[in-house]
PDB file of C-alpha atoms in Angstrom:
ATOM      1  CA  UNK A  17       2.190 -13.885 -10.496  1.00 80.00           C
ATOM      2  CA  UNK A  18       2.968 -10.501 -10.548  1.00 85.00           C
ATOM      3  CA  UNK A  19       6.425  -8.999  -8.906  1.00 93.00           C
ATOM      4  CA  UNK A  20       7.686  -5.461  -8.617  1.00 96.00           C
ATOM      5  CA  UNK A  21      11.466  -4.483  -7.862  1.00 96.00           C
ATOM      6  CA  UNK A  22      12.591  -1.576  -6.345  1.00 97.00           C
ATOM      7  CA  UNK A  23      16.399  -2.051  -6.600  1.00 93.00           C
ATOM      8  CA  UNK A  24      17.483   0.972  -4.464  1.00 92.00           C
ATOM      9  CA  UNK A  25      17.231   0.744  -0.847  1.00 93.00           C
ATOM     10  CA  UNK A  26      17.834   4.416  -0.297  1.00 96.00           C
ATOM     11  CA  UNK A  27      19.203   7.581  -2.019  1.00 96.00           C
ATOM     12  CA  UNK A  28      19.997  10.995  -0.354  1.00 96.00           C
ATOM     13  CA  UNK A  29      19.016  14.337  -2.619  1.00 97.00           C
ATOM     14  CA  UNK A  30      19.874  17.870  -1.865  1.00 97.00           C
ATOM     15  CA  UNK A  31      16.801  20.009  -1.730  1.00 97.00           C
ATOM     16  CA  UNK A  32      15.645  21.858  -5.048  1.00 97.00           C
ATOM     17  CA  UNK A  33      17.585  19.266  -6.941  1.00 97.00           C
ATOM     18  CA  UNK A  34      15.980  16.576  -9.555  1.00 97.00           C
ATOM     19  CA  UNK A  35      15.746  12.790  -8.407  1.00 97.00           C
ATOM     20  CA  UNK A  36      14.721   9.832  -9.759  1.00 97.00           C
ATOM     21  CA  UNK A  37      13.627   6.278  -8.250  1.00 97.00           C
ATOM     22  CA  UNK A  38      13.270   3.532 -10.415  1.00 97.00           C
ATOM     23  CA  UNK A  39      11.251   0.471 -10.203  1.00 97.00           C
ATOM     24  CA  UNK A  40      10.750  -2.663 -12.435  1.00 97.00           C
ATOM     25  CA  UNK A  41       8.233  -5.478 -12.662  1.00 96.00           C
ATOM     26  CA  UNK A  42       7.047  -8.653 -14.305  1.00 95.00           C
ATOM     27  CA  UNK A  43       3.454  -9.893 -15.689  1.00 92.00           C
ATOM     28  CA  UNK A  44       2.194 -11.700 -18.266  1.00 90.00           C
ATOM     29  CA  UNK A  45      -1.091  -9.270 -18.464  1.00 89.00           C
ATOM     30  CA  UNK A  46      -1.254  -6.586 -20.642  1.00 89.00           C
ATOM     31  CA  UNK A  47      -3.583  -4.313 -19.032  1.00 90.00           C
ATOM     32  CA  UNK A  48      -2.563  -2.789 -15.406  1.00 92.00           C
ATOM     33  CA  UNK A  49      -2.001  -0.070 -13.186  1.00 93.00           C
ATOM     34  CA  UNK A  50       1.160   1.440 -12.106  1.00 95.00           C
ATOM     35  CA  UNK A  51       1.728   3.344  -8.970  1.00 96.00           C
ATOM     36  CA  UNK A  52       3.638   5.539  -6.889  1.00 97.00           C
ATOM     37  CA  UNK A  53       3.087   5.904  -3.153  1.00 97.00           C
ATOM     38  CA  UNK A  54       5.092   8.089  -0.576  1.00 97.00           C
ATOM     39  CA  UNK A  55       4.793   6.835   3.128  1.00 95.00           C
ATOM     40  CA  UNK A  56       6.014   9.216   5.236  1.00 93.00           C
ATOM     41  CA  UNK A  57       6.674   8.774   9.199  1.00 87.00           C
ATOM     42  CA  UNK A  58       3.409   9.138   9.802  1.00 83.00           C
ATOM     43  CA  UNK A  59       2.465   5.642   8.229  1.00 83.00           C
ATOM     44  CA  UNK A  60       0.103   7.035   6.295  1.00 87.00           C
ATOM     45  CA  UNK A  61       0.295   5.863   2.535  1.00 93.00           C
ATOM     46  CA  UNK A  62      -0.398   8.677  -0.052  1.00 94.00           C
ATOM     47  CA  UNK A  63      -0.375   8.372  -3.717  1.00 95.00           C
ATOM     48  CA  UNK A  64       1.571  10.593  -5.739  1.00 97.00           C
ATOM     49  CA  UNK A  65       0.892   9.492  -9.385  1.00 96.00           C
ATOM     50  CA  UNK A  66      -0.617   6.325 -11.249  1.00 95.00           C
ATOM     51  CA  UNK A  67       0.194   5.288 -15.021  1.00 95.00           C
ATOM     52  CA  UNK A  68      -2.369   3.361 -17.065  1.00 92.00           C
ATOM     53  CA  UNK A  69      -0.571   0.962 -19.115  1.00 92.00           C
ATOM     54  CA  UNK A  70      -2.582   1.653 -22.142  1.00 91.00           C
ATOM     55  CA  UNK A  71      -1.786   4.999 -22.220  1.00 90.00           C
ATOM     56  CA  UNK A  72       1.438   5.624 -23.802  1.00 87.00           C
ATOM     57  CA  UNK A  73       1.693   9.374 -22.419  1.00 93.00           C
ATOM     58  CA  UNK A  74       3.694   9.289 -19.600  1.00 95.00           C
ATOM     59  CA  UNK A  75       1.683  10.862 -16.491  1.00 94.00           C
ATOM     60  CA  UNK A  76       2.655  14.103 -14.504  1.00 94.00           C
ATOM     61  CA  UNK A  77       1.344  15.556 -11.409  1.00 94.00           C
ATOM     62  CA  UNK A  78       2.987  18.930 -10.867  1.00 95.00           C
ATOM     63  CA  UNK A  79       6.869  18.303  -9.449  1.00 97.00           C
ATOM     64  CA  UNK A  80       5.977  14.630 -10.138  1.00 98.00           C
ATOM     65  CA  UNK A  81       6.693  12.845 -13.189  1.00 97.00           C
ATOM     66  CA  UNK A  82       7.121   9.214 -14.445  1.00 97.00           C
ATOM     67  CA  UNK A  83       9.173   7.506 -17.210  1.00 97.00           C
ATOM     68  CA  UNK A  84       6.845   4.481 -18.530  1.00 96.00           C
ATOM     69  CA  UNK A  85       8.808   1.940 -20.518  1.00 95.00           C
ATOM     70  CA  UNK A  86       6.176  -1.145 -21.332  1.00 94.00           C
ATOM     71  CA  UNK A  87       8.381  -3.061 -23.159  1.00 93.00           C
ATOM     72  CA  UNK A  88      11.173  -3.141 -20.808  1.00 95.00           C
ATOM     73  CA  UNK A  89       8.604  -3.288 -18.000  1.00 95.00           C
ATOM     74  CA  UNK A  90      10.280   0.276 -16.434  1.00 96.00           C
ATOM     75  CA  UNK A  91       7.972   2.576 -14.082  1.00 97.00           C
ATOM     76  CA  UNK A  92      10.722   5.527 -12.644  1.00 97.00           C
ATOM     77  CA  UNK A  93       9.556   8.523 -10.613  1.00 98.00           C
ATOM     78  CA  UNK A  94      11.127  11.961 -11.268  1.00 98.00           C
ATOM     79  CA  UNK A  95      10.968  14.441  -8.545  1.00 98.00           C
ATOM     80  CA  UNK A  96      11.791  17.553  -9.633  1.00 97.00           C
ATOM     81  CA  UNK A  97      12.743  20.638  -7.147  1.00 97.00           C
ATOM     82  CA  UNK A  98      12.775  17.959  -3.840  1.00 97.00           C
ATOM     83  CA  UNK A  99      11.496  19.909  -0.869  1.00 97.00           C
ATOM     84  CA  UNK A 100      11.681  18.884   2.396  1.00 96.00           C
ATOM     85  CA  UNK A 101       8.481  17.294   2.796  1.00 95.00           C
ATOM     86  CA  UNK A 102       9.225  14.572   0.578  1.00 97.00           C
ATOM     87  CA  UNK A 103      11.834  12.589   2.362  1.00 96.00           C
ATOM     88  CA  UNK A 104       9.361   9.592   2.626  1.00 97.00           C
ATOM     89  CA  UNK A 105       9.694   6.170   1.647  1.00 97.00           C
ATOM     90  CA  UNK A 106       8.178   5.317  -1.722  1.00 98.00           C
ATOM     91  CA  UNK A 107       6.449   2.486  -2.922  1.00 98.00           C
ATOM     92  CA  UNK A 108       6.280   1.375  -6.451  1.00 98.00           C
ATOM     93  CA  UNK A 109       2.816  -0.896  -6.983  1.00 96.00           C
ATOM     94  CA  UNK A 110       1.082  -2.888  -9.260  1.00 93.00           C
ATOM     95  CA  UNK A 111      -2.539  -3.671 -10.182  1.00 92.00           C
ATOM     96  CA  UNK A 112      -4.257  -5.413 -12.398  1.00 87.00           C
ATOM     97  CA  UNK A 113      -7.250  -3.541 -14.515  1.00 79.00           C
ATOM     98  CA  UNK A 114      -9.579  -5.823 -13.650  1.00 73.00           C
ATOM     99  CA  UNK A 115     -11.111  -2.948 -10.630  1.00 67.00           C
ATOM    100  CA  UNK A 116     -11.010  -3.340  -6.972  1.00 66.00           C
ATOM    101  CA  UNK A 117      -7.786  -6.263  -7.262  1.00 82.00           C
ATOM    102  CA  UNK A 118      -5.073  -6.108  -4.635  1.00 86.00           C
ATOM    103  CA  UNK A 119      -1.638  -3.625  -5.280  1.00 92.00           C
ATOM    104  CA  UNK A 120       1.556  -5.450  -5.030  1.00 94.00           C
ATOM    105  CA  UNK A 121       4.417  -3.797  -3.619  1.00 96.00           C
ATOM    106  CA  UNK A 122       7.694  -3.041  -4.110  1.00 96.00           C
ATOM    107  CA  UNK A 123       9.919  -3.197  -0.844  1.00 96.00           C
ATOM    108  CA  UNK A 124      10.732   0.732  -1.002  1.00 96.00           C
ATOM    109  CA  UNK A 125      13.066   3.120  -1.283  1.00 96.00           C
ATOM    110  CA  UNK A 126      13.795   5.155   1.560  1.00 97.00           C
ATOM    111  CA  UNK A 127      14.261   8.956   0.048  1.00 97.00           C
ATOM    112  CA  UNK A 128      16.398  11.629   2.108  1.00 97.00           C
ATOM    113  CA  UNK A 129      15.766  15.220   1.062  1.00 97.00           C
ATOM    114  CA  UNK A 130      18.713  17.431   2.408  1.00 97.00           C
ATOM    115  CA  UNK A 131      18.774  21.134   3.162  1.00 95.00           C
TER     116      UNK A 131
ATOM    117  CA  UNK B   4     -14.438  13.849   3.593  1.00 66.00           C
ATOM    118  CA  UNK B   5     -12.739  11.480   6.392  1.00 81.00           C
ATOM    119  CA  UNK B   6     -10.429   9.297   5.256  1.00 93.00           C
ATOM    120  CA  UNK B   7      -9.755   5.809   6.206  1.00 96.00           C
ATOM    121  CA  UNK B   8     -10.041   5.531   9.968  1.00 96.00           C
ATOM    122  CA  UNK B   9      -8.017   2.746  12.128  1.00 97.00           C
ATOM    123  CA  UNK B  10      -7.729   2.195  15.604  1.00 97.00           C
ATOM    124  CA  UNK B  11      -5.678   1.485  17.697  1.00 97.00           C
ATOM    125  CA  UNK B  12      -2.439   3.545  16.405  1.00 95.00           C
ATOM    126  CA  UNK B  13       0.209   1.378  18.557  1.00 96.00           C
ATOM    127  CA  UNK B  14      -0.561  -1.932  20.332  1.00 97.00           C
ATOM    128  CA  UNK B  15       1.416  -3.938  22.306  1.00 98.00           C
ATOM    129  CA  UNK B  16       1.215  -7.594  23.602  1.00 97.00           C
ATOM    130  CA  UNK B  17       2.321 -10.521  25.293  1.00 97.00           C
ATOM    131  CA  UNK B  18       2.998 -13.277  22.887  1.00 95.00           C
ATOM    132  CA  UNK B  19      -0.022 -15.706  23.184  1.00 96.00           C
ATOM    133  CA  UNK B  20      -2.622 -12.861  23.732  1.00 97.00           C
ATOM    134  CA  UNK B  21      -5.129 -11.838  21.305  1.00 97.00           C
ATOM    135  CA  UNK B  22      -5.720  -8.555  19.543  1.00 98.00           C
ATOM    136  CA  UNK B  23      -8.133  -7.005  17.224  1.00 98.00           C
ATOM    137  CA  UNK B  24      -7.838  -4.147  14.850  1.00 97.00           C
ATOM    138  CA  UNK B  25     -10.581  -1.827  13.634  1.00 97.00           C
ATOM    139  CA  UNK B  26     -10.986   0.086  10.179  1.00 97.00           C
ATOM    140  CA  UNK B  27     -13.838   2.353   9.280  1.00 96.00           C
ATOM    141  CA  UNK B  28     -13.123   2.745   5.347  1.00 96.00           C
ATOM    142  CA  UNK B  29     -14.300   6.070   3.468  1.00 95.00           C
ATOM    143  CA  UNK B  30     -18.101   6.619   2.955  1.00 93.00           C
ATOM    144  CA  UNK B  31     -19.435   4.848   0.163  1.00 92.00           C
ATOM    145  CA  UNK B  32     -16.329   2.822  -0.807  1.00 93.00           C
ATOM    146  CA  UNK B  33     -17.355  -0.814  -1.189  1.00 92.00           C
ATOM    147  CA  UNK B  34     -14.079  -2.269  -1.172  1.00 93.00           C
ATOM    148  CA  UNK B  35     -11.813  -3.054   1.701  1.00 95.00           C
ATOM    149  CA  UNK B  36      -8.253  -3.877   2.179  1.00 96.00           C
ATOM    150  CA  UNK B  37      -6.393  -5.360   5.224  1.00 97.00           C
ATOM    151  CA  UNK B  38      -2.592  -5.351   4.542  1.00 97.00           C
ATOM    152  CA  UNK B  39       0.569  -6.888   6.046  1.00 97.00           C
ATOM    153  CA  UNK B  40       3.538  -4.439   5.977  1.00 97.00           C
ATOM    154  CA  UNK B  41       6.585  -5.780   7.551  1.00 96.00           C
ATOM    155  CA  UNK B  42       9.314  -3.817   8.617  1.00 92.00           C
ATOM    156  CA  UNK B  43      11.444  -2.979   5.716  1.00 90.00           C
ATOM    157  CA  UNK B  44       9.086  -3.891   3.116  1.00 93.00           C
ATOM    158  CA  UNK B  45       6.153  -2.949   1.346  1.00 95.00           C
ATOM    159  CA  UNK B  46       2.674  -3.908   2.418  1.00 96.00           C
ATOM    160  CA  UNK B  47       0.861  -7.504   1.216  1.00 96.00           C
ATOM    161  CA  UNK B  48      -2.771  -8.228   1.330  1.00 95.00           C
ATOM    162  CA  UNK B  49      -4.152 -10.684   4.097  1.00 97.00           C
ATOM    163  CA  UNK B  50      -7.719 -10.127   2.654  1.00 96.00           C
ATOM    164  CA  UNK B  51      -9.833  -7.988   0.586  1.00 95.00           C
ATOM    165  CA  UNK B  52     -14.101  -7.562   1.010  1.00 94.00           C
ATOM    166  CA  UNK B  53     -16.573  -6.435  -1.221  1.00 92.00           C
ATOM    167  CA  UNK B  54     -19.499  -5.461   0.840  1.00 92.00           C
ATOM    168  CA  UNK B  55     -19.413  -8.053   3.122  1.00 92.00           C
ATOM    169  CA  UNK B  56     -17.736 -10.422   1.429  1.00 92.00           C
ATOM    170  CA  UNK B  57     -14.312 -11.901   1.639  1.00 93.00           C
ATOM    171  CA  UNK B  58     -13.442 -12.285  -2.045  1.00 91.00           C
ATOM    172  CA  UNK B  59      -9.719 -13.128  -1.510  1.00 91.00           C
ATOM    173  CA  UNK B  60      -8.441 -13.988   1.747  1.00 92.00           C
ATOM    174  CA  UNK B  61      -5.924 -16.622   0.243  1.00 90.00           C
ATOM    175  CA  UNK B  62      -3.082 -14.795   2.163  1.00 92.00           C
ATOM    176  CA  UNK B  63      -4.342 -14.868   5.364  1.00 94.00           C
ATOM    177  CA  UNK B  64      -3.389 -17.243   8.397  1.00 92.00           C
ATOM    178  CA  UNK B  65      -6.836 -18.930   9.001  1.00 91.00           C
ATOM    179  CA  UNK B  66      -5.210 -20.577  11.948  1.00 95.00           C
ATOM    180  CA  UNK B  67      -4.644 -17.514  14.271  1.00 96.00           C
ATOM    181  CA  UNK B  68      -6.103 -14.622  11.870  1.00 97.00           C
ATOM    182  CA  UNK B  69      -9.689 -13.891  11.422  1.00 96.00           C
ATOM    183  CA  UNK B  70     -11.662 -11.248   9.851  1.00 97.00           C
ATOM    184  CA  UNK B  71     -14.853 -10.277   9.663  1.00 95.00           C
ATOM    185  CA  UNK B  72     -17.441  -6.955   7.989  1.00 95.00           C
ATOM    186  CA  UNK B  73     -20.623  -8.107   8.688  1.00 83.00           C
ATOM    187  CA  UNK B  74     -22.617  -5.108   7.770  1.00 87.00           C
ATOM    188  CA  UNK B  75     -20.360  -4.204   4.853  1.00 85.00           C
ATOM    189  CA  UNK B  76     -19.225  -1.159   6.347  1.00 92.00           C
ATOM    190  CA  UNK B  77     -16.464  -1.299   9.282  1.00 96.00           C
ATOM    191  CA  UNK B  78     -13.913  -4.072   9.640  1.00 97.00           C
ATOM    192  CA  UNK B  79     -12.566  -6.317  12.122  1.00 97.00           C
ATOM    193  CA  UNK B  80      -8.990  -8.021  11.740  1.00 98.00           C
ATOM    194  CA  UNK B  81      -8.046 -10.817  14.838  1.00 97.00           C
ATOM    195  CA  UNK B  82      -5.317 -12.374  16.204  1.00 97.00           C
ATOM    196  CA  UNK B  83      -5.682 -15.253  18.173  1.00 96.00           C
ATOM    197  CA  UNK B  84      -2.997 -15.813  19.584  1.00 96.00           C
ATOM    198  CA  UNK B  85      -0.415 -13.462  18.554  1.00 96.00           C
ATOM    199  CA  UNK B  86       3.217 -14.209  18.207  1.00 96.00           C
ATOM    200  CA  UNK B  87       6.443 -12.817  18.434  1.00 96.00           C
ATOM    201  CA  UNK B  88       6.712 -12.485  14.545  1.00 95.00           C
ATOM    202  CA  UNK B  89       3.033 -11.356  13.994  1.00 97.00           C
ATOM    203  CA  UNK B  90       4.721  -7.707  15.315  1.00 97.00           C
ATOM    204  CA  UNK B  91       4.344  -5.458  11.930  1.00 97.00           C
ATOM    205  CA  UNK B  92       2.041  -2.830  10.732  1.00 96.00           C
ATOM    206  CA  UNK B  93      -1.463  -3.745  10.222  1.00 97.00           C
ATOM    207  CA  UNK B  94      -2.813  -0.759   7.082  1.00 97.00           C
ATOM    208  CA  UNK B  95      -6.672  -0.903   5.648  1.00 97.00           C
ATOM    209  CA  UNK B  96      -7.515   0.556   2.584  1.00 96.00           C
ATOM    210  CA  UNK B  97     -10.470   0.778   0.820  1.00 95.00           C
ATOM    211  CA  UNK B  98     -11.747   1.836  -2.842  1.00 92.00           C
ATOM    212  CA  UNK B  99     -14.928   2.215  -4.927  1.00 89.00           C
ATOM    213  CA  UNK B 100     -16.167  -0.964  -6.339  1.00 81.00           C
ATOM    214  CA  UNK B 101     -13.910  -1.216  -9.108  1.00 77.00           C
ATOM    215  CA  UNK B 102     -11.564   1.420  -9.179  1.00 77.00           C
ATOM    216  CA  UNK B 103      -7.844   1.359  -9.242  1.00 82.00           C
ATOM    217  CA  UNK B 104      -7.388   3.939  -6.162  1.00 88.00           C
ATOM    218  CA  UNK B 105      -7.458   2.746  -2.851  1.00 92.00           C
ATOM    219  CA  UNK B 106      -6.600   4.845   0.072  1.00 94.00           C
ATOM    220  CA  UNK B 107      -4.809   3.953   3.006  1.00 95.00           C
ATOM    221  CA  UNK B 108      -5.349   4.685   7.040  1.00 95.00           C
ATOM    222  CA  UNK B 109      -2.704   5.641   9.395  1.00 94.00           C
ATOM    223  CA  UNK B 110      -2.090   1.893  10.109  1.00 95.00           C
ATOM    224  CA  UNK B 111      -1.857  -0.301  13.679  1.00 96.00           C
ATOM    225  CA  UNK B 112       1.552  -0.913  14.773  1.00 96.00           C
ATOM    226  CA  UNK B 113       1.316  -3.885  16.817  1.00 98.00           C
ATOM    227  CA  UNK B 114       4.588  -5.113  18.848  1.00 97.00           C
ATOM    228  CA  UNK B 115       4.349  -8.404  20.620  1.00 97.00           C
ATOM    229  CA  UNK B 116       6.484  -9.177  23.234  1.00 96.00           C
TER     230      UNK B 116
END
């Protein structure tokens, strides 16, 4: 069975600084998917990045970055220049490659983005 | 494109009662979620559909929960009858046959009293 850890139950950044959320997780597969998701008040979940884990390249999406360490099973999220609109909680997933399988969770971080 | 569409929002019950939950996924998206997301963690599949289907629903309470997408389109999740600790948030996603993505709806936050 696959597990994923989110370690930090919450973290506080001023706004325009850098920030980074970590996340581990176990499995005995070698091919997956990684995630991100931010879940603001709203409910709504939204993804913010996803890592192939064949691809060594680490994958970006504008202020969003991740550091993907395979062998130590390591999946952190950078946010760089935090605005306002990110204080969220944020979910680090897991899915197998197999297509259309179920994500499994981390319990969250809850992020804080002060003026 | 609409996204994901739930309904209701916000529900709340007696204990005992039943209540259903309804999820339109996106257009064309084969695959559909219902997840479990307690408060203070993150969400767990119940069941997962392709087309009509139920291809996993080894997570789901077959004694009070049902489920059903009969025309593979629009999705029903039931409670019969809800209890105290069935009061969570109720999300649908759904995803092209085989992809990775899935997006989410606004979720059903169901209290039962």
């Amino acid at each position: 069975a696959q597990t994923v850890t989110q370690s930090q139950p919450e973290m506080s950044v001023q706004e325009a600084e850098t920030v980074t959320l970590s996340c581990t997780y176990d499995t005995s597969e070698n091919n997956y998917y990684l995630f991100w998701y931010k879940q603001p008040p709203s409910r709504q979940m939204i993804l913010v990045i996803r890592q192939e884990a064949y691809k060594q390249q680490n994958a970006t999406e504008n202020r969003f970055s991740v550091n993907f360490q395979k062998a130590a099973k390591s999946f952190s999220l950078k946010i760089s220049d935090s605005q306002l609109g990110d204080t969220a909680m944020y979910f680090c997933a897991f899915t197998l490659q197999g297509g259309s399988e179920k994500l499994v969770f981390g319990k969250g971080m809850k992020l804080t983005v002060n003026p | 494109e609409a996204g994901v569409v739930q309904s209701p929002r916000y529900k709340i019950i007696e204990k005992k009662q039943p209540v259903a939950f309804w999820c339109n996924p996106i257009s064309g998206h084969n695959t559909l979620y219902w997840y479990l997301q307690n408060l203070g963690q993150g969400p767990e599949l119940l069941i997962r559909y392709e087309n009509e289907e139920a291809v996993d629903d080894s997570q789901l309470p077959k004694d009070r929960f049902s489920a059903e997408r009969l025309k593979g389109v629009d999705s029903t999740l039931k409670i019969q009858p809800a209890e105290l600790g069935d009061s969570a948030v109720y999300l649908c996603a759904s995803s092209l046959m085989g992809g990775h993505e899935q997006f989410f709806g606004p979720g059903t936050r169901l209290t039962v009293l």
